[in-house]
XYZ file of C-alpha atoms in Angstrom:
385
model
C -9.533 4.001 1.111
C -7.738 0.654 0.820
C -10.200 -2.081 -0.213
C -12.830 0.377 -1.459
C -10.464 2.219 -3.784
C -11.349 -0.102 -6.704
C -14.859 0.227 -8.137
C -17.530 -2.257 -7.137
C -16.712 -2.617 -3.437
C -18.270 -1.421 -0.208
C -16.942 -1.907 3.293
C -17.506 -1.029 6.926
C -15.825 -1.340 10.291
C -17.835 -1.278 13.522
C -17.218 -1.629 17.252
C -19.170 -4.212 19.236
C -16.887 -4.708 22.246
C -14.832 -7.705 21.142
C -11.558 -5.951 21.947
C -10.839 -4.774 25.472
C -8.880 -1.899 23.975
C -12.012 -0.623 22.267
C -12.391 0.617 18.709
C -13.767 -1.125 15.627
C -13.554 -4.916 15.751
C -15.805 -6.295 13.000
C -15.202 -5.543 9.322
C -17.346 -6.377 6.310
C -16.271 -6.111 2.671
C -18.849 -6.699 -0.066
C -18.262 -7.225 -3.769
C -21.064 -5.596 -5.782
C -19.758 -6.933 -9.079
C -20.545 -7.346 -11.875
C -18.024 -10.161 -11.316
C -18.253 -11.906 -7.957
C -14.957 -13.797 -8.010
C -12.461 -14.599 -5.315
C -9.215 -16.435 -4.622
C -7.454 -17.117 -1.343
C -4.394 -18.720 0.151
C -4.347 -20.052 3.691
C -2.007 -21.015 6.481
C -0.380 -24.400 6.048
C -0.486 -24.915 9.800
C -2.281 -28.205 10.521
C -3.924 -26.449 13.467
C -6.500 -24.344 11.626
C -9.076 -21.957 13.058
C -12.764 -22.498 12.334
C -12.949 -19.575 9.865
C -10.095 -21.129 7.849
C -11.902 -24.476 7.694
C -15.052 -22.701 6.528
C -13.348 -20.413 4.013
C -11.392 -23.258 2.426
C -14.734 -24.804 1.519
C -16.260 -21.540 0.281
C -13.395 -20.639 -2.039
C -13.437 -23.871 -3.999
C -15.856 -22.637 -6.685
C -14.078 -19.276 -7.046
C -17.236 -17.289 -6.248
C -17.102 -14.819 -3.335
C -19.565 -12.009 -2.702
C -18.566 -10.917 0.808
C -16.054 -11.385 3.590
C -16.638 -10.824 7.302
C -13.640 -10.362 9.591
C -13.444 -9.952 13.341
C -10.626 -9.114 15.728
C -10.720 -9.772 19.457
C -10.954 -13.553 19.165
C -9.373 -16.160 16.876
C -12.265 -18.649 17.119
C -9.677 -21.430 17.083
C -9.815 -24.577 19.227
C -13.348 -23.665 20.264
C -14.916 -26.988 19.244
C -18.178 -27.444 17.371
C -19.499 -24.270 19.003
C -16.815 -22.277 17.224
C -17.569 -23.751 13.813
C -21.281 -23.122 14.363
C -20.408 -19.519 15.170
C -18.564 -19.213 11.863
C -21.446 -20.821 10.001
C -24.006 -18.568 11.670
C -21.936 -15.496 10.827
C -21.930 -16.441 7.150
C -25.666 -17.163 7.266
C -26.364 -13.804 8.946
C -24.372 -11.948 6.272
C -26.044 -13.931 3.496
C -29.526 -13.231 4.851
C -28.915 -9.488 5.085
C -27.208 -9.252 1.683
C -29.579 -11.594 -0.145
C -26.820 -13.973 -1.209
C -25.721 -17.547 -0.455
C -23.861 -18.319 2.775
C -21.608 -20.463 0.606
C -20.285 -17.268 -1.021
C -19.245 -15.587 2.250
C -15.702 -15.890 3.573
C -15.023 -15.554 7.302
C -11.811 -14.459 9.034
C -10.997 -14.092 12.730
C -7.960 -12.926 14.660
C -7.101 -12.690 18.334
C -6.533 -15.005 21.268
C -6.749 -18.757 20.595
C -9.033 -20.935 22.695
C -11.629 -18.361 23.708
C -15.226 -18.199 22.538
C -18.631 -18.256 24.204
C -22.214 -17.113 23.671
C -21.195 -13.517 24.315
C -18.481 -13.702 21.646
C -20.926 -15.203 19.158
C -23.577 -12.594 19.884
C -21.106 -9.765 19.396
C -19.805 -11.151 16.097
C -23.345 -11.569 14.760
C -24.270 -8.085 15.976
C -21.159 -6.663 14.338
C -22.013 -8.413 11.084
C -25.474 -6.861 11.114
C -24.202 -3.405 12.029
C -21.419 -3.589 9.471
C -23.747 -4.487 6.632
C -26.065 -1.650 7.637
C -23.152 0.781 7.412
C -21.610 -0.420 4.138
C -20.308 2.359 1.926
C -17.782 3.063 -0.801
C -15.845 5.079 1.788
C -15.731 2.314 4.389
C -12.321 0.889 3.551
C -10.440 2.835 6.205
C -12.835 1.823 8.982
C -12.567 -1.804 7.871
C -8.762 -1.674 8.069
C -9.006 -0.423 11.653
C -11.430 -3.167 12.650
C -9.037 -6.025 11.858
C -6.192 -4.701 14.029
C -5.143 -6.541 17.205
C -1.664 -5.726 18.525
C -1.026 -3.608 15.434
C -0.007 -0.044 16.249
C -1.400 1.245 12.966
C -3.499 0.068 10.019
C -1.884 -1.304 6.868
C -3.354 -0.101 3.572
C -2.157 -0.015 -0.016
C -3.553 1.114 -3.368
C -2.037 0.791 -6.838
C -3.821 2.536 -9.712
C -3.294 1.759 -13.362
C -4.957 3.285 -16.413
C -8.655 2.578 -15.874
C -8.297 -0.099 -13.166
C -6.834 -0.471 -9.696
C -5.990 -2.768 -6.788
C -6.549 -1.952 -3.111
C -5.630 -3.841 0.023
C -5.643 -3.929 3.805
C -3.707 -6.128 6.210
C -3.259 -6.837 9.885
C -0.367 -8.453 11.640
C 2.279 -7.606 14.190
C 3.192 -11.010 15.630
C 3.165 -14.667 14.579
C 4.529 -13.537 11.233
C 5.916 -16.578 9.455
C 5.227 -18.111 6.062
C 2.600 -20.667 5.253
C 1.161 -19.499 1.911
C -0.022 -16.335 3.596
C 0.810 -14.104 6.500
C -1.908 -12.943 8.895
C -5.144 -11.438 7.528
C -5.080 -9.620 4.194
C -7.940 -8.564 1.915
C -7.139 -7.325 -1.587
C -9.688 -6.032 -4.078
C -9.533 -5.218 -7.787
C -11.938 -3.851 -10.376
C -9.944 -5.410 -13.213
C -11.633 -8.066 -15.329
C -10.198 -11.491 -14.541
C -11.246 -15.095 -14.623
C -11.273 -17.084 -11.388
C -8.301 -19.205 -12.444
C -6.327 -16.092 -13.392
C -7.018 -14.513 -10.010
C -5.947 -17.651 -8.170
C -2.743 -18.026 -10.167
C -1.778 -14.365 -9.816
C -2.435 -14.371 -6.074
C -0.339 -17.462 -5.467
C 2.574 -16.049 -7.461
C 2.408 -12.725 -5.635
C 2.123 -14.152 -2.126
C 4.915 -16.611 -2.856
C 7.476 -13.819 -3.183
C 6.022 -11.325 -0.679
C 3.962 -12.535 2.282
C 5.555 -15.956 2.126
C 8.986 -14.321 2.425
C 8.050 -12.399 5.583
C 9.439 -14.302 8.553
C 9.380 -11.920 11.470
C 9.448 -14.345 14.388
C 9.204 -17.845 12.943
C 5.762 -18.449 14.472
C 2.995 -19.545 12.098
C -0.557 -18.519 12.897
C -3.639 -20.746 12.850
C -5.667 -18.016 11.133
C -3.522 -16.758 8.225
C -5.475 -15.884 5.097
C -4.881 -13.670 2.063
C -7.963 -13.048 -0.070
C -8.312 -11.453 -3.505
C -11.775 -10.243 -4.538
C -12.515 -9.394 -8.187
C -15.413 -7.099 -9.187
C -14.557 -6.428 -12.848
C -16.317 -3.067 -12.443
C -13.733 -1.220 -14.532
C -14.614 -3.287 -17.596
C -10.900 -3.462 -18.413
C -8.984 -6.706 -18.802
C -5.293 -5.958 -18.179
C -2.469 -7.987 -19.612
C -1.704 -10.838 -17.203
C 1.855 -9.630 -16.674
C 0.655 -6.102 -15.897
C -1.878 -7.337 -13.364
C 0.642 -9.685 -11.761
C 3.145 -6.843 -11.377
C 0.559 -4.522 -9.796
C -0.680 -7.241 -7.446
C 2.868 -8.058 -6.374
C 3.461 -4.356 -5.728
C 0.464 -4.193 -3.368
C 1.427 -7.422 -1.613
C 5.031 -6.309 -1.118
C 3.916 -2.924 0.212
C 1.613 -4.575 2.744
C 4.252 -7.156 3.703
C 6.767 -4.392 4.379
C 4.189 -2.544 6.485
C 3.656 -5.730 8.497
C 7.400 -6.051 8.952
C 7.680 -2.425 10.068
C 5.002 -2.882 12.745
C 6.254 -6.186 14.170
C 5.781 -6.451 17.923
C 8.606 -4.790 19.824
C 11.010 -4.719 16.879
C 13.728 -2.069 16.674
C 15.256 -3.212 13.359
C 13.635 -4.164 10.052
C 16.064 -6.630 8.498
C 16.173 -7.317 4.768
C 18.133 -10.494 4.040
C 19.211 -10.737 0.413
C 20.774 -13.997 -0.754
C 22.500 -13.828 -4.141
C 24.387 -16.193 -6.427
C 22.631 -19.276 -5.061
C 22.382 -22.513 -7.014
C 18.568 -22.310 -6.974
C 15.820 -20.041 -5.682
C 14.835 -22.661 -3.121
C 18.410 -22.699 -1.840
C 18.376 -18.916 -1.566
C 15.109 -18.988 0.378
C 16.359 -21.720 2.708
C 19.549 -19.811 3.459
C 17.736 -16.517 4.029
C 15.151 -18.129 6.265
C 17.804 -19.886 8.362
C 19.204 -16.492 9.305
C 15.784 -14.911 9.799
C 14.944 -17.588 12.373
C 18.283 -17.548 14.189
C 17.728 -15.986 17.599
C 21.444 -15.380 18.179
C 21.695 -13.334 14.977
C 18.473 -11.443 15.750
C 19.657 -10.663 19.277
C 22.979 -9.401 17.894
C 21.200 -6.995 15.559
C 19.118 -5.738 18.491
C 22.395 -4.936 20.232
C 23.805 -3.246 17.091
C 26.469 -5.954 16.942
C 27.595 -6.911 13.375
C 28.324 -10.489 14.428
C 28.694 -12.056 10.982
C 29.887 -15.347 12.494
C 26.303 -16.001 13.519
C 25.263 -15.622 9.892
C 27.681 -18.299 8.717
C 26.744 -20.561 11.596
C 23.059 -20.231 10.675
C 23.443 -20.914 6.952
C 25.685 -23.869 7.725
C 22.661 -25.721 9.106
C 20.963 -25.764 5.699
C 21.109 -28.281 2.873
C 21.735 -25.543 0.301
C 24.613 -25.918 -2.140
C 27.566 -23.695 -1.209
C 31.031 -23.775 0.348
C 30.891 -22.091 3.773
C 34.515 -21.083 3.280
C 33.701 -19.257 0.051
C 30.863 -16.973 1.218
C 30.782 -13.179 1.364
C 28.659 -11.308 3.912
C 27.755 -7.620 3.780
C 26.054 -5.658 6.575
C 24.596 -2.251 5.727
C 26.911 -1.939 2.765
C 30.095 -3.092 4.488
C 31.673 -6.415 3.504
C 32.516 -7.931 6.884
C 33.310 -11.408 5.571
C 35.042 -12.386 2.332
C 35.316 -16.019 1.287
C 34.629 -17.212 4.803
C 37.256 -14.969 6.415
C 37.208 -11.541 8.118
C 37.181 -8.517 5.831
C 36.299 -4.962 6.913
C 36.416 -4.087 10.599
C 33.151 -4.469 12.515
C 33.574 -0.861 13.675
C 32.807 0.254 10.107
C 29.259 -1.148 10.285
C 26.540 1.215 11.513
C 23.563 -0.786 12.769
C 21.840 2.072 14.581
C 19.310 2.799 11.767
C 16.093 0.793 11.910
C 16.554 -0.365 8.313
C 19.150 -3.159 8.279
C 20.455 -4.790 5.111
C 22.184 -8.177 5.147
C 23.637 -9.457 1.878
C 24.824 -13.063 1.635
C 26.745 -13.999 -1.522
C 26.918 -17.804 -1.868
C 29.082 -17.589 -5.022
C 27.722 -20.740 -6.674
C 24.960 -19.732 -9.120
C 22.612 -17.025 -10.344
C 19.480 -17.429 -8.183
C 18.402 -14.852 -5.616
C 15.778 -14.428 -2.888
C 14.880 -11.820 -0.290
C 13.559 -12.570 3.195
C 12.113 -9.920 5.529
C 12.552 -10.261 9.288
C 13.084 -8.288 12.511
C 15.394 -8.317 15.503
C 14.627 -10.014 18.819
C 13.999 -7.454 21.547
C 13.068 -7.181 25.216
C 9.786 -5.557 24.153
C 8.862 -8.525 21.949
C 9.384 -10.958 24.816
C 7.470 -8.761 27.265
C 4.506 -8.205 24.945
C 4.125 -11.880 24.163
C 4.585 -12.968 27.777
C 1.497 -10.959 28.694
C -0.597 -11.420 25.535
C -3.381 -13.409 27.216
C -3.580 -11.330 30.394
């Protein structure tokens, strides 16, 4: 059920012909309350899509009653026409729901630089159809409607005693951090204040979506939204809510990683004994974005020299000649020198674990990435055709 698992939410997913592949392509999620609160984090890319520009304005007062999402077009770099399309979509939803357009978030995903009268008409039609089909069972259809190159929907639900959190996500390419990764909608029926929701979301995304770095390419449309209905009437302890929210975010992030375009390995990079968490993140991300390392993993080659070469480009505190590297449980490098034979490392499983021990402190961080494959290059060479 994803976003409609918590009480107080209705959703729908409808098909209006935005995607050439067919299937649902407009999703609507509505918060029936009694609380009508929301929080969101957005891409830090300076090149922002029109829905991001709109939603950043809407979220400022912490009140959100609905969110409309479309696939089949990013509505980015489409000029004033594109922003008017976003505005009209919010106004259409507001008119049909009897709410303010200033309480409607908009999200879009798809090809950048495309948008015309036909696109606008289909989005508005999808908004109208979606609102007409809203139901408490509409979460699954909504999760299908936001897919683009995804091979499967991403959904997650965590239930606690008397309250719950549900979520849906889309993303298979352009997965790199910038406060959020691709499009994610999370709902909860817990009782929270707007500031609490915002703080909890930023903490959770900071160690989940923001640590997913599949291909180093940051989208113009990334947005993670948390909607709060308070319908359970239960106010959880802040730590309990934060833990449950992080669990949902991590589950969705791992699903995004597992469906990355063309990937044959899901790589978990764990950096331990760093001087600071920021150092650990910088080191992990340097490896996640190193094409030579990613190509080696695709070829099942435990080339740990590429790991040391990658982390040597960072400003993190460590001695490159005092670093240990483990691949799938085998220590292949000890204190900057060869250790176990490469033949002992089995990289044929999809799940790949890389452990980097910097041996200078107590901080840790985990980065999620994928290998670089022929299929990834082929899919992205033909994305716009």
